[in-house]
Coordinates of C-alpha atoms in Angstrom, one line a residue:
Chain A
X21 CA -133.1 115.2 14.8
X22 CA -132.6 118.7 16.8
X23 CA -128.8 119.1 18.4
X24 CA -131.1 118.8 21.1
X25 CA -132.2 115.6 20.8
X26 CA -129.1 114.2 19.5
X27 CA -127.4 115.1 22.8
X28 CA -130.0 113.6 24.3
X29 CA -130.3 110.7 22.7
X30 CA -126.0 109.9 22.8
X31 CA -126.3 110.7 26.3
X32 CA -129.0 107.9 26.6
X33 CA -126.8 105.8 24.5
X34 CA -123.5 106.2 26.9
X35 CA -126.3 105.9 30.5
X36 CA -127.2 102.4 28.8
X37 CA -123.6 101.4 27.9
X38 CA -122.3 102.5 31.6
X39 CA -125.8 101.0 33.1
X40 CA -124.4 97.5 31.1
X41 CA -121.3 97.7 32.4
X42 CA -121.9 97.8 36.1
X43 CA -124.3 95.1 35.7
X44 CA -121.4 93.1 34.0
X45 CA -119.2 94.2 37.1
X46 CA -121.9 93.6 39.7
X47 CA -121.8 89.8 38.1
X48 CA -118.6 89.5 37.9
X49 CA -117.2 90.6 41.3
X50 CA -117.2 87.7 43.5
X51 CA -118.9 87.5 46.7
X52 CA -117.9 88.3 50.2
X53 CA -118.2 84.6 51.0
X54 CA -116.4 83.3 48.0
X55 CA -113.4 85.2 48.5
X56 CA -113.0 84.6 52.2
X57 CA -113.2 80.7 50.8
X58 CA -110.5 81.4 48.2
X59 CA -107.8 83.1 51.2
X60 CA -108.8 79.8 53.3
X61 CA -108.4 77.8 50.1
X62 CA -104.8 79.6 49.8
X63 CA -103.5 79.2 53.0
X64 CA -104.8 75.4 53.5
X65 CA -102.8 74.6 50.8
X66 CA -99.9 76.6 52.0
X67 CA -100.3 74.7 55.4
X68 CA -100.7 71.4 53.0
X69 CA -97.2 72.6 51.3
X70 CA -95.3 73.0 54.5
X71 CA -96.3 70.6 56.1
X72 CA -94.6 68.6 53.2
X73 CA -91.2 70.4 53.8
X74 CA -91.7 69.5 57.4
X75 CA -92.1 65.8 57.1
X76 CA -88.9 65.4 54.6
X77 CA -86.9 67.3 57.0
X78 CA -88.2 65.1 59.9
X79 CA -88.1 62.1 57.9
X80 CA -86.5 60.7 55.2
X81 CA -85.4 63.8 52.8
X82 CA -87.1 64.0 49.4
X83 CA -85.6 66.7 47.2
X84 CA -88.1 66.5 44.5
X85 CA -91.2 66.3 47.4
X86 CA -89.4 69.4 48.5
X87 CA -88.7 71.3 45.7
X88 CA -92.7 70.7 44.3
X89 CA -94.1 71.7 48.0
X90 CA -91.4 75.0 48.2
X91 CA -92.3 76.2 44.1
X92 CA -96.2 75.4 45.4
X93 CA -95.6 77.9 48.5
X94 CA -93.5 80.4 46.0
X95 CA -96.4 80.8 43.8
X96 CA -99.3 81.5 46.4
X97 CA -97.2 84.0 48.5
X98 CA -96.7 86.1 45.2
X99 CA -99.7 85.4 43.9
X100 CA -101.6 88.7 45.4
X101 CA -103.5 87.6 48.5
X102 CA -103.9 90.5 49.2
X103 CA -107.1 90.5 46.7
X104 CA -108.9 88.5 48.6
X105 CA -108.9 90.8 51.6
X106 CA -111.3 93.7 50.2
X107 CA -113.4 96.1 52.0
X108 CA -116.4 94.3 52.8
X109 CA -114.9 90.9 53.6
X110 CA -114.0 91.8 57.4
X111 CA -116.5 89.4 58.7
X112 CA -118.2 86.4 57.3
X113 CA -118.2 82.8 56.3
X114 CA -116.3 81.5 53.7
X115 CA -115.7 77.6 54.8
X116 CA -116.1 78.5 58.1
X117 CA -116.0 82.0 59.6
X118 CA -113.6 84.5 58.8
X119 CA -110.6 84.1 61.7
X120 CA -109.1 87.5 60.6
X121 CA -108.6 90.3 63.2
X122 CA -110.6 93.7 62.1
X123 CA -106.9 95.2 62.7
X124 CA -106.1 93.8 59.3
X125 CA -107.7 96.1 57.7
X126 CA -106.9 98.9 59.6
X127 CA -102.7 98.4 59.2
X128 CA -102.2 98.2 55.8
X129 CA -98.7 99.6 56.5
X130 CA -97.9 96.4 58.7
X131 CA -99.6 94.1 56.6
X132 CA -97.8 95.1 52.9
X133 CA -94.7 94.6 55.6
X134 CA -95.9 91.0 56.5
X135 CA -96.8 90.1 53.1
X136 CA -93.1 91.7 51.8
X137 CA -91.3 89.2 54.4
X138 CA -94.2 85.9 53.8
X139 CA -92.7 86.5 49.8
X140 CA -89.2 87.2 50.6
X141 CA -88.9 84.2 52.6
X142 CA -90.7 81.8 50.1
X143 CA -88.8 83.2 47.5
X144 CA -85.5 81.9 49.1
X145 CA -86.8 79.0 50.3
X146 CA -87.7 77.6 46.8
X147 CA -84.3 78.7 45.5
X148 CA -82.6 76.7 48.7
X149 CA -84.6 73.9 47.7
X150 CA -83.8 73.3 44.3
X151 CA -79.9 73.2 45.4
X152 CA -81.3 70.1 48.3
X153 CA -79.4 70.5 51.4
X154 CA -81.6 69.5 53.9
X155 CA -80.0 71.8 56.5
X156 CA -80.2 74.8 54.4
X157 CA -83.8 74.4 54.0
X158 CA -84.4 73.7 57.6
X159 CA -83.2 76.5 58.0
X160 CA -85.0 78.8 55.4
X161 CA -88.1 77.0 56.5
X162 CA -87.6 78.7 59.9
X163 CA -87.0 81.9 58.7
X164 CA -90.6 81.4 56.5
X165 CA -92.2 79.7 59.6
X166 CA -91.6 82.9 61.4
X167 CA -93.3 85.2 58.9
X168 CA -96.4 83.0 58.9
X169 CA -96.5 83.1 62.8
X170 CA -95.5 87.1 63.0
X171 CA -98.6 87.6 60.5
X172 CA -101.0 84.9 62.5
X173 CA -99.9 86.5 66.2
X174 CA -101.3 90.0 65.0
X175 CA -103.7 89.4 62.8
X176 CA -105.5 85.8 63.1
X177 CA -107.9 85.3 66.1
X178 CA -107.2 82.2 68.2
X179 CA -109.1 79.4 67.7
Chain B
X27 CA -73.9 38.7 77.7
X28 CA -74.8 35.6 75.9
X29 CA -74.9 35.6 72.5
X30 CA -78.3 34.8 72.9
X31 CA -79.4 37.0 75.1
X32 CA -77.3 39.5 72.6
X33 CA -79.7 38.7 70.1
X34 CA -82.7 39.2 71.9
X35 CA -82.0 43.0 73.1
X36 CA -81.0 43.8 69.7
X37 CA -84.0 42.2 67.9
X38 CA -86.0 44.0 71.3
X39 CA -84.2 47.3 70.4
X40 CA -84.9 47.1 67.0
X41 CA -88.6 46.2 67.5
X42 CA -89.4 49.1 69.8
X43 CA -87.7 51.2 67.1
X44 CA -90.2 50.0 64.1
X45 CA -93.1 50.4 67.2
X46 CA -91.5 53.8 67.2
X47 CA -91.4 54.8 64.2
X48 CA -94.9 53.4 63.1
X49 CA -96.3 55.3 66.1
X50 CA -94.2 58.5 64.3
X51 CA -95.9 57.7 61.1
X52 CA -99.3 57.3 62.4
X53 CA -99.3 60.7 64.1
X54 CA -98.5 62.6 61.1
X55 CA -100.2 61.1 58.2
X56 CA -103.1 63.5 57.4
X57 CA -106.6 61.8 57.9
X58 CA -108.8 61.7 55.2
X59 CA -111.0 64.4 55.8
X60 CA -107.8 66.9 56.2
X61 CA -106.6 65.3 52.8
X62 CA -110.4 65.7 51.4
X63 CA -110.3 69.5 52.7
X64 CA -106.9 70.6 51.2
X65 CA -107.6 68.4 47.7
X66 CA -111.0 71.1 47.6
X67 CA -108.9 73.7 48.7
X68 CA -106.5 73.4 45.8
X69 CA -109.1 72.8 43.0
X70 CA -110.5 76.8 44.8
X71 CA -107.3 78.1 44.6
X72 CA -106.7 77.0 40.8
X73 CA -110.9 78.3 40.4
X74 CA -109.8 81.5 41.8
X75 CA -106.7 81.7 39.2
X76 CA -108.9 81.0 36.4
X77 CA -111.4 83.1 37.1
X78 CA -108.7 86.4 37.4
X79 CA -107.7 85.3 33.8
X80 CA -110.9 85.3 32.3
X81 CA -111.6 88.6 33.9
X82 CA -108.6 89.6 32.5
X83 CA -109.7 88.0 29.0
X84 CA -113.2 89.5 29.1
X85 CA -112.1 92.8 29.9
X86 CA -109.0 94.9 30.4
X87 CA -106.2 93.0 29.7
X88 CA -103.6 93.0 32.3
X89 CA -100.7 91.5 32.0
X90 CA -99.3 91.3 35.8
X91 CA -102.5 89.5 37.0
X92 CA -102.6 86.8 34.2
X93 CA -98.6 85.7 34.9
X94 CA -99.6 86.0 39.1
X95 CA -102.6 83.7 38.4
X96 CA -101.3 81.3 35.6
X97 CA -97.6 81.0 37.9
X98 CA -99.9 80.0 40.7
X99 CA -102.2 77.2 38.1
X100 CA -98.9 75.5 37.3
X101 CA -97.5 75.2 40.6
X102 CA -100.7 73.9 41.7
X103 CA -100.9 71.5 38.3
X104 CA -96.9 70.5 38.8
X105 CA -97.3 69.8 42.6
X106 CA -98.5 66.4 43.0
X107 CA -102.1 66.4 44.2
X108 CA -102.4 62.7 43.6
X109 CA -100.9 62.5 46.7
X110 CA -104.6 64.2 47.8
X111 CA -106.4 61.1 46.5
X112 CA -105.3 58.1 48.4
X113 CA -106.7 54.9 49.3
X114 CA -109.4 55.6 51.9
X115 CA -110.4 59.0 50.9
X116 CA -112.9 57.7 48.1
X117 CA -115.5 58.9 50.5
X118 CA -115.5 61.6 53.2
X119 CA -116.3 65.0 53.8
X120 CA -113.8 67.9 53.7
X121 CA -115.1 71.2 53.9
X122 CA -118.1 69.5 52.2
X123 CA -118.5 66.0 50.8
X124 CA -115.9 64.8 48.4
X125 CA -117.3 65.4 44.6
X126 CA -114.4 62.4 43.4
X127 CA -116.1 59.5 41.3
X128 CA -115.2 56.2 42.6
X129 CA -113.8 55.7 39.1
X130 CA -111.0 57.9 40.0
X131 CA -109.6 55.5 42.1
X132 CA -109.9 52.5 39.4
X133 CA -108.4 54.2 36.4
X134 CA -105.0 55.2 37.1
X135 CA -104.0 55.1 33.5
X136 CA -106.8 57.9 32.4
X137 CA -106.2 59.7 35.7
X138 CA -102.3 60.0 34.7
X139 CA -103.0 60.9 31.3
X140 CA -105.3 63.5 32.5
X141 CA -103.2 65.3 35.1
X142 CA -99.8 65.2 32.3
X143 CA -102.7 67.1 29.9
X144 CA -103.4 69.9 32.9
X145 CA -99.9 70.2 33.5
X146 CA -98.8 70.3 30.3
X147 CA -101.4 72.9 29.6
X148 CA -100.5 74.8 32.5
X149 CA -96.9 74.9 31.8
X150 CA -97.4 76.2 28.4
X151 CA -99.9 78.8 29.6
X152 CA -97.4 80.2 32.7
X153 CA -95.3 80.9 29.0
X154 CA -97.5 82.5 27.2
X155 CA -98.7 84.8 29.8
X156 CA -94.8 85.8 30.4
X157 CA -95.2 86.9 26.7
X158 CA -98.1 88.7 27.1
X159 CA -100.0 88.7 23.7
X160 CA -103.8 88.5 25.0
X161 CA -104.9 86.4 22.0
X162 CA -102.1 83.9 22.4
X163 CA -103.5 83.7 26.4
X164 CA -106.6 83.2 25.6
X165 CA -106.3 80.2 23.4
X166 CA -104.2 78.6 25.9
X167 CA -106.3 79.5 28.6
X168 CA -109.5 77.6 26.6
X169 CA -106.8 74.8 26.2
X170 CA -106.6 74.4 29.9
X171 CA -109.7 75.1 31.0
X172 CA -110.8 71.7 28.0
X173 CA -108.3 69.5 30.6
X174 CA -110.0 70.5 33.5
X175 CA -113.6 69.9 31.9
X176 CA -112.6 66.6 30.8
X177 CA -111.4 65.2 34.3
X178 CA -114.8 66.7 35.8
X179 CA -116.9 65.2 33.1
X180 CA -115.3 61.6 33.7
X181 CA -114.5 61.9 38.1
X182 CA -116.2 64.4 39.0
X183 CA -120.0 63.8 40.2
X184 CA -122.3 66.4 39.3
X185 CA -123.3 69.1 41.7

């Protein structure tokens, strides 16, 4: 073989290797429409969890309901949502259509700000939960109410 | 008063009390299809987690997204999502028609055993993937993912 063709023939090699690769990629990345499912997906069972917290407090208390629904709430608000919101993903269907505001993904300042107070809260509200005082976490559950609603106000369209 | 007359407002207060609080309980118990919908949603969000690890397993390791994804599995597994399948959501639609078995609703022994095996599994996998080691992760992970096949293959009807 010339040093001629031996470039020629590793360069080949590496083209088919890279041409592999983004094939594996192009069939891993999931689609538009099954990520905007997964970020419904996340915040129905967010909206499951608190809804949980809500009824102990308005009800009969239930530390242990609490505690599962407040660890459950933890997890998906630190769990990188933010994943789910690529590029591409403005618009669509996932379960139904995408109710996010194009202004999303214009802010990303504002969002990572959202997303820092949606954790912060959570964080604290799992911790109150596991000590039980039912007016402790009433009142943490405000304070994570509020970043919900601060993030829905800017960026979710009304139904 | 009369003592009879005594007795009849109290037994009258305390029956418009129950009425009040069965009219209380009525308006916020979920319906079926809103439990249907967030049963599916959390079966996507714990398809979404899996689906980061195996990227993670299939190609470059990293460690941040596999503890993000397997925190959010066991929060999921530990929460209680019986409380999903209820009486009188054997059948129904939530964001598409329920997938359940009607054995799932006959066999609460195999059911419970089941759901200890995914948690369990879970558990143990948030653990490992605190650690890190890739290997370790990925035979827990095939360990999980074995609990979650074997509920499908006995209550889940095929697609």
């Amino acid at each position: 073989m010339t040093p001629t063709s031996r470039t020629l023939t590793v360069a080949a090699t590496a083209l088919t290797i890279a041409a592999a690769s983004l094939t594996a990629v192009a069939q891993q990345a999931p689609k538009p429409e099954q990520l905007i499912k997964w970020r419904q997906s996340a915040y129905q069972v967010v909206a499951w969890n608190t809804g949980r917290i809500k009824a102990s407090l308005d009800g009969s208390y239930n530390k242990d309901e609490v505690v599962k629904a407040a660890n459950t709430i933890v997890a998906i608000a630190n769990t990188g949502l933010g994943a789910l919101f690529p590029p591409g993903t403005e618009q669509g269907r996932g379960w139904h259509d995408t109710a996010v505001k194009p202004e999303l993904f214009q802010d990303g300042r504002k969002v990572g700000e959202y997303a820092a107070n949606f954790s912060r809260e959570a964080t604290e509200l799992a911790k109150v939960a596991a000590v039980g005082d039912p007016a402790a976490v009433k009142d943490q559950y405000a304070k994570l109410t509020r970043t919900c609603k601060s993030c829905h106000d800017d960026f979710r369209a009304k139904d």
